[in-house]
Every structure is written in structure tokens, then in C-alpha cells.
GROMACS .gro file of C-alpha atoms in nm:
model
  293
    1MET     CA    1  -1.268   0.756   3.153
    2SER     CA    2  -1.056   1.016   3.014
    3ASP     CA    3  -0.779   0.790   2.937
    4ALA     CA    4  -1.048   0.527   2.729
    5PHE     CA    5  -1.193   0.891   2.543
    6HIS     CA    6  -0.861   0.995   2.457
    7LEU     CA    7  -0.777   0.666   2.294
    8LEU     CA    8  -1.097   0.659   2.130
    9SER     CA    9  -1.024   0.998   1.975
   10ASP     CA   10  -0.697   0.870   1.872
   11VAL     CA   11  -0.863   0.591   1.648
   12ALA     CA   12  -1.127   0.799   1.522
   13SER     CA   13  -0.870   1.065   1.411
   14PHE     CA   14  -0.669   0.784   1.228
   15ILE     CA   15  -0.988   0.660   1.069
   16VAL     CA   16  -1.080   0.983   0.936
   17ALA     CA   17  -0.694   1.035   0.801
   18LEU     CA   18  -0.734   0.713   0.626
   19VAL     CA   19  -1.058   0.783   0.467
   20ALA     CA   20  -0.938   1.109   0.380
   21ILE     CA   21  -0.662   0.997   0.187
   22TYR     CA   22  -0.865   0.722  -0.010
   23LEU     CA   23  -1.120   0.980  -0.073
   24ALA     CA   24  -0.827   1.219  -0.203
   25GLU     CA   25  -0.678   0.963  -0.448
   26LYS     CA   26  -1.004   0.897  -0.623
   27PRO     CA   27  -1.029   1.060  -1.001
   28PRO     CA   28  -1.290   1.335  -1.058
   29THR     CA   29  -1.646   1.241  -1.133
   30LYS     CA   30  -1.938   1.448  -1.328
   31ARG     CA   31  -2.058   1.591  -0.987
   32HIS     CA   32  -1.711   1.664  -0.851
   33THR     CA   33  -1.536   1.767  -1.146
   34TYR     CA   34  -1.215   1.870  -0.916
   35GLY     CA   35  -1.193   1.562  -0.743
   36PHE     CA   36  -1.206   1.484  -0.377
   37HIS     CA   37  -0.841   1.690  -0.276
   38ARG     CA   38  -1.019   1.877   0.031
   39ALA     CA   39  -1.117   1.580   0.230
   40GLU     CA   40  -0.792   1.590   0.342
   41VAL     CA   41  -0.814   1.934   0.421
   42ILE     CA   42  -1.159   1.877   0.612
   43ALA     CA   43  -0.976   1.575   0.782
   44ALA     CA   44  -0.713   1.795   0.894
   45LEU     CA   45  -0.970   2.046   1.080
   46VAL     CA   46  -1.160   1.724   1.253
   47SER     CA   47  -0.823   1.631   1.348
   48VAL     CA   48  -0.729   1.947   1.527
   49LEU     CA   49  -1.046   2.006   1.654
   50THR     CA   50  -1.019   1.648   1.816
   51ILE     CA   51  -0.726   1.791   1.951
   52TRP     CA   52  -0.859   2.121   2.129
   53VAL     CA   53  -1.122   1.918   2.273
   54LEU     CA   54  -0.884   1.694   2.429
   55THR     CA   55  -0.707   1.969   2.570
   56GLY     CA   56  -1.006   2.150   2.701
   57VAL     CA   57  -1.070   1.822   2.910
   58LEU     CA   58  -0.711   1.799   3.049
   59VAL     CA   59  -0.737   2.145   3.116
   60TYR     CA   60  -1.050   2.087   3.328
   61GLU     CA   61  -0.922   1.809   3.497
   62ALA     CA   62  -0.610   2.015   3.603
   63ILE     CA   63  -0.818   2.292   3.716
   64GLN     CA   64  -1.011   2.030   3.932
   65ARG     CA   65  -0.676   1.907   4.056
   66VAL     CA   66  -0.550   2.262   4.140
   67LYS     CA   67  -0.895   2.312   4.371
   68ASN     CA   68  -0.878   1.942   4.519
   69PRO     CA   69  -0.550   1.794   4.545
   70GLN     CA   70  -0.536   1.409   4.540
   71PRO     CA   71  -0.252   1.187   4.612
   72ILE     CA   72  -0.094   1.031   4.299
   73ASP     CA   73   0.098   0.712   4.256
   74ALA     CA   74   0.408   0.893   4.104
   75LYS     CA   75   0.611   0.544   4.014
   76LEU     CA   76   0.311   0.419   3.835
   77MET     CA   77   0.245   0.736   3.651
   78CYS     CA   78   0.630   0.740   3.564
   79ILE     CA   79   0.587   0.388   3.406
   80THR     CA   80   0.278   0.475   3.211
   81ALA     CA   81   0.381   0.808   3.104
   82SER     CA   82   0.732   0.633   2.957
   83ILE     CA   83   0.514   0.379   2.763
   84GLY     CA   84   0.311   0.652   2.615
   85VAL     CA   85   0.612   0.876   2.510
   86ALA     CA   86   0.802   0.573   2.380
   87VAL     CA   87   0.497   0.479   2.166
   88ASN     CA   88   0.432   0.825   2.036
   89ILE     CA   89   0.770   0.840   1.931
   90VAL     CA   90   0.731   0.542   1.701
   91LEU     CA   91   0.435   0.662   1.560
   92ALA     CA   92   0.605   1.029   1.491
   93TYR     CA   93   0.879   0.854   1.349
   94VAL     CA   94   0.634   0.645   1.123
   95LEU     CA   95   0.428   0.939   1.010
   96GLY     CA   96   0.737   1.174   0.945
   97GLY     CA   97   0.869   0.900   0.703
   98HIS     CA   98   0.532   0.884   0.515
   99HIS     CA   99   0.468   1.252   0.546
  100HIS     CA  100   0.798   1.298   0.365
  101GLY     CA  101   0.742   1.052   0.108
  102HIS     CA  102   0.419   1.170   0.018
  103SER     CA  103   0.539   1.516  -0.040
  104HIS     CA  104   0.750   1.440  -0.341
  105ASP     CA  105   0.441   1.323  -0.518
  106HIS     CA  106   0.320   1.594  -0.751
  107ASP     CA  107   0.051   1.616  -1.055
  108HIS     CA  108   0.134   1.812  -1.390
  109ASP     CA  109  -0.115   1.906  -1.635
  110SER     CA  110  -0.033   1.698  -1.940
  111ALA     CA  111  -0.116   2.032  -2.186
  112HIS     CA  112   0.181   2.180  -2.057
  113ASN     CA  113   0.580   2.135  -2.100
  114HIS     CA  114   0.801   2.211  -1.820
  115ASP     CA  115   1.162   2.312  -1.844
  116ASP     CA  116   1.405   2.136  -1.569
  117ALA     CA  117   1.464   2.471  -1.406
  118GLU     CA  118   1.090   2.559  -1.375
  119ALA     CA  119   0.983   2.208  -1.273
  120ASN     CA  120   1.254   2.229  -0.977
  121ILE     CA  121   1.058   2.542  -0.867
  122GLU     CA  122   0.753   2.351  -0.884
  123HIS     CA  123   0.890   2.047  -0.713
  124ASN     CA  124   1.022   2.241  -0.410
  125HIS     CA  125   0.711   2.419  -0.382
  126THR     CA  126   0.512   2.118  -0.332
  127HIS     CA  127   0.752   1.978  -0.104
  128LYS     CA  128   0.711   2.268   0.154
  129GLU     CA  129   0.317   2.224   0.078
  130ALA     CA  130   0.320   1.870   0.218
  131ASN     CA  131   0.000   1.653   0.264
  132ILE     CA  132  -0.207   1.855   0.519
  133ASN     CA  133  -0.386   1.559   0.630
  134LEU     CA  134  -0.082   1.369   0.714
  135ARG     CA  135   0.055   1.706   0.908
  136ALA     CA  136  -0.279   1.686   1.095
  137ALA     CA  137  -0.201   1.322   1.233
  138ALA     CA  138   0.158   1.420   1.308
  139LEU     CA  139   0.038   1.702   1.489
  140HIS     CA  140  -0.241   1.480   1.693
  141VAL     CA  141   0.081   1.234   1.750
  142LEU     CA  142   0.294   1.533   1.863
  143GLY     CA  143  -0.033   1.640   2.097
  144ASP     CA  144  -0.004   1.297   2.253
  145LEU     CA  145   0.378   1.312   2.312
  146LEU     CA  146   0.376   1.667   2.453
  147ALA     CA  147   0.089   1.513   2.696
  148SER     CA  148   0.300   1.205   2.795
  149VAL     CA  149   0.587   1.403   2.812
  150GLY     CA  150   0.403   1.640   3.043
  151VAL     CA  151   0.304   1.355   3.276
  152LEU     CA  152   0.652   1.187   3.257
  153VAL     CA  153   0.793   1.524   3.375
  154SER     CA  154   0.504   1.573   3.635
  155SER     CA  155   0.572   1.201   3.767
  156ILE     CA  156   0.967   1.261   3.840
  157ILE     CA  157   0.938   1.580   4.005
  158LEU     CA  158   0.657   1.378   4.227
  159ILE     CA  159   0.887   1.085   4.299
  160PHE     CA  160   1.105   1.336   4.446
  161LYS     CA  161   0.882   1.546   4.613
  162PRO     CA  162   0.573   1.376   4.673
  163THR     CA  163   0.374   1.687   4.836
  164PHE     CA  164   0.442   1.893   4.530
  165THR     CA  165   0.135   1.797   4.337
  166ILE     CA  166   0.059   2.104   4.213
  167VAL     CA  167   0.319   2.035   3.955
  168ASP     CA  168   0.092   1.797   3.757
  169PRO     CA  169  -0.170   2.059   3.671
  170ILE     CA  170   0.095   2.317   3.591
  171CYS     CA  171   0.235   2.071   3.333
  172THR     CA  172  -0.066   2.008   3.190
  173PHE     CA  173  -0.134   2.382   3.119
  174VAL     CA  174   0.217   2.439   2.964
  175PHE     CA  175   0.207   2.160   2.776
  176SER     CA  176  -0.192   2.242   2.636
  177LEU     CA  177  -0.046   2.589   2.522
  178LEU     CA  178   0.228   2.410   2.332
  179VAL     CA  179  -0.050   2.193   2.177
  180LEU     CA  180  -0.249   2.510   2.072
  181TYR     CA  181   0.047   2.667   1.939
  182THR     CA  182   0.173   2.410   1.716
  183THR     CA  183  -0.178   2.371   1.573
  184TYR     CA  184  -0.265   2.711   1.496
  185HIS     CA  185  -0.087   2.728   1.168
  186LEU     CA  186  -0.272   2.418   1.042
  187VAL     CA  187  -0.599   2.552   1.095
  188LYS     CA  188  -0.517   2.875   0.920
  189ASP     CA  189  -0.361   2.673   0.613
  190SER     CA  190  -0.705   2.459   0.634
  191LEU     CA  191  -0.940   2.759   0.667
  192ALA     CA  192  -0.759   2.971   0.393
  193VAL     CA  193  -0.825   2.668   0.171
  194LEU     CA  194  -1.165   2.657   0.236
  195MET     CA  195  -1.222   3.001   0.195
  196GLU     CA  196  -1.065   2.983  -0.118
  197GLY     CA  197  -0.793   3.254  -0.061
  198VAL     CA  198  -0.480   3.304  -0.264
  199PRO     CA  199  -0.188   3.052  -0.196
  200GLY     CA  200   0.045   3.215   0.022
  201HIS     CA  201   0.345   3.156  -0.240
  202LEU     CA  202   0.181   3.340  -0.522
  203GLN     CA  203   0.125   3.711  -0.575
  204PRO     CA  204  -0.165   3.802  -0.804
  205GLU     CA  205   0.001   4.120  -0.883
  206ALA     CA  206   0.314   3.961  -1.045
  207ILE     CA  207   0.081   3.735  -1.220
  208GLU     CA  208  -0.094   4.009  -1.370
  209LYS     CA  209   0.221   4.182  -1.430
  210SER     CA  210   0.380   3.915  -1.616
  211LEU     CA  211   0.082   3.824  -1.826
  212SER     CA  212   0.082   4.200  -1.919
  213GLN     CA  213   0.420   4.226  -2.055
  214ILE     CA  214   0.322   3.935  -2.342
  215PRO     CA  215   0.342   4.142  -2.677
  216GLY     CA  216  -0.007   4.241  -2.787
  217VAL     CA  217  -0.182   4.215  -2.443
  218ILE     CA  218  -0.351   4.511  -2.304
  219ALA     CA  219  -0.501   4.411  -1.982
  220VAL     CA  220  -0.574   4.103  -1.741
  221HIS     CA  221  -0.923   4.135  -1.576
  222ASP     CA  222  -1.113   3.875  -1.368
  223LEU     CA  223  -0.814   3.719  -1.235
  224HIS     CA  224  -0.910   3.445  -0.967
  225ILE     CA  225  -0.661   3.232  -0.780
  226TRP     CA  226  -0.758   2.963  -0.517
  227THR     CA  227  -0.628   2.623  -0.355
  228LEU     CA  228  -0.790   2.288  -0.417
  229SER     CA  229  -0.578   2.160  -0.171
  230PRO     CA  230  -0.211   2.236  -0.041
  231GLY     CA  231   0.009   2.236  -0.326
  232LYS     CA  232  -0.225   2.247  -0.593
  233SER     CA  233  -0.368   2.567  -0.711
  234SER     CA  234  -0.604   2.701  -0.962
  235LEU     CA  235  -0.626   3.032  -1.165
  236THR     CA  236  -0.887   3.181  -1.397
  237ALA     CA  237  -0.800   3.516  -1.600
  238HIS     CA  238  -0.945   3.696  -1.899
  239ILE     CA  239  -0.645   3.831  -2.091
  240THR     CA  240  -0.750   4.154  -2.327
  241VAL     CA  241  -0.535   4.162  -2.644
  242SER     CA  242  -0.492   4.448  -2.898
  243ARG     CA  243  -0.705   4.372  -3.244
  244ASP     CA  244  -0.373   4.415  -3.419
  245ALA     CA  245  -0.168   4.204  -3.218
  246GLN     CA  246   0.116   4.057  -3.411
  247LEU     CA  247   0.084   3.706  -3.218
  248SER     CA  248  -0.222   3.494  -3.294
  249TYR     CA  249  -0.475   3.381  -3.020
  250ASP     CA  250  -0.318   3.038  -3.011
  251GLU     CA  251   0.057   3.202  -2.950
  252LEU     CA  252  -0.056   3.422  -2.676
  253LEU     CA  253  -0.262   3.147  -2.500
  254ALA     CA  254   0.047   2.932  -2.526
  255ARG     CA  255   0.267   3.205  -2.381
  256SER     CA  256   0.027   3.285  -2.089
  257GLN     CA  257  -0.017   2.928  -2.013
  258ARG     CA  258   0.345   2.871  -1.986
  259ILE     CA  259   0.370   3.180  -1.750
  260VAL     CA  260   0.108   3.073  -1.547
  261CYS     CA  261   0.179   2.708  -1.529
  262ASP     CA  262   0.582   2.688  -1.580
  263LEU     CA  263   0.686   3.001  -1.400
  264TYR     CA  264   0.428   3.048  -1.115
  265GLY     CA  265   0.375   2.630  -1.076
  266VAL     CA  266  -0.007   2.680  -1.108
  267HIS     CA  267  -0.200   2.332  -1.098
  268HIS     CA  268  -0.484   2.415  -1.312
  269SER     CA  269  -0.566   2.712  -1.530
  270THR     CA  270  -0.834   2.841  -1.769
  271LEU     CA  271  -0.730   3.157  -1.969
  272GLN     CA  272  -0.996   3.333  -2.200
  273ILE     CA  273  -0.828   3.546  -2.470
  274GLU     CA  274  -1.020   3.823  -2.558
  275SER     CA  275  -1.031   4.127  -2.837
  276ASP     CA  276  -1.048   4.484  -2.669
  277GLN     CA  277  -1.301   4.541  -2.949
  278ALA     CA  278  -1.543   4.295  -2.853
  279GLY     CA  279  -1.650   4.442  -2.522
  280PHE     CA  280  -1.637   4.119  -2.327
  281THR     CA  281  -1.598   4.303  -1.995
  282ASN     CA  282  -1.950   4.458  -1.986
  283HIS     CA  283  -2.056   4.130  -1.845
  284CYS     CA  284  -1.875   4.152  -1.528
  285ARG     CA  285  -1.982   4.254  -1.183
  286PRO     CA  286  -1.721   4.501  -1.060
  287GLU     CA  287  -1.716   4.340  -0.673
  288ILE     CA  288  -1.637   4.017  -0.868
  289CYS     CA  289  -1.409   4.103  -1.160
  290THR     CA  290  -1.240   4.392  -0.972
  291PRO     CA  291  -1.136   4.292  -0.626
  292ARG     CA  292  -1.094   4.538  -0.359
  293GLU     CA  293  -0.738   4.604  -0.200
   0.00000   0.00000   0.00000
């Protein structure tokens, strides 16, 4: 029954991953103006939660075996585990190759021109922030692989020490901890995206400082940075300029966009240029426009 549940969860996880990839490729609509990029993040969380449920089931079974040891057919166990290890290695290789290839696919706003050096910065970052959905699928396979390795190690020990049945639940406990450890960062990254946190590679203070150094800029406020999906960051900001600034508003906006999009690699930006005499900040609520430290 547990094997059937395990297989069913694998099939369900891969179906969810494929559906998420399909949705993420769909263009934006009037109701979903940012597109469906976060479908991959949701799919990643579903996959990880499935892994955790399976891990919990395996740990429960291991506890029962500690309480009530049962005879084990070590040879059959070894053959089955070997097949499981081989299959999961192949799946890990396939997913790893697809994961690597997919991570080279980027989007750039057609309104901005990128220098070669700056494009390389964006390329390197996007390569690091590879498809989170494929990461989850790869981790699911890794979890299966670790479980199979644990069973294989247990079976080899039991072949030579048939009475040492405690080794099976011990290996289950050890590899369950490894599975939880390997999925922790993926869950953390997924929740950061859903909570619209600032991407880890961006520093709001640095962006604000760079924008403030543009001639004529007095202040930068209402700065918000979040992640649509890993590798696709968004930013909005109000830029207050001096009334007697030598640069035109169009030039100020162009410079600001180059800093935000080219220098810092922001995928989508909305910048508002406003005069210091207009009092545009009066509409802002302090708790929104001025985030606390």
C-alpha cells in the first residue's frame, strides 16, 4: 500500500510540474496581467509538501518496525532497491539536463537596451535562479533516490547480518533528515516569492543610492521590489527631482531605467518622475511608502 501511494505521489507530482510549466509559458491576460509565472512556485510547494508527507509516512513505518521487528527478505529487498536506485539516477540525469538547459532562457523588456557586460550580469543571475518548478521535481527524484539508497544499504547489511533488523528503520530516519534538509531552501525560496519579499540578490539601499546619484534627483521614495518568479524581479519607485534640474524628465527616466534594468537586472520596472514642488508624497501612507528597518 505504501509503495502504491509512493508511486501515485510521483505521478501526481510530475503531472503538477508539467501543468505548471504549461501555465508559466502562457502570455499575460487582462485578468492576469503579470502572466502565470507563479504557477511554477505553487507547483514547487505542492511537490515538496508531497515529499514531506511521504517522509512522514516512512518515519511512522520505521517507528512501528522499531517497536515490532519483522523478518525481512534481504535479497529481494536488495534487488528491488537496486532497481529503484538505477531508475532514479536516470530520472535525476534527465531532469538535471533539462533543468540546466531551461535555466538559460531569459526575458528582457524590449524597451531597454543592454550592454554586453550588463547582459552577462543578468545571464549569470538567471542561471543561478533556475526554474524553481524543475528544482522541485529534481528534489522529488532526489528524495526517492535517497530512500532507495537507504533501502539498498539496509539490505546489504541484512544480507550479512540477518538479525540486525534495526538497521532498516535507522537508515530511514537518517535519509528522512537528509530529504528535509535538501528541501528546506526550496520551501524558503518559494515562500519568499509568495510573500513578495525582495529578491536575495538585490539591495534596496543600493538601488536607492544609485538613483539618488543621478543629477537633479533629490529623493527616492515608495520603493517596492518583489519577485514574480525566481529570476524575474519587479520594481516600482517614485523619483523626486529638483524643479530646476538640467536634465529633462525623459532623460531622467531613461537614466533611471538603465540603472534599474541594466545595472541591477530588474525584469519589470515602473518609475514615476515627480517634481519636488508638486507635493506628490502627500497621498502616501507612511507604513507603505516608508518601510521600517
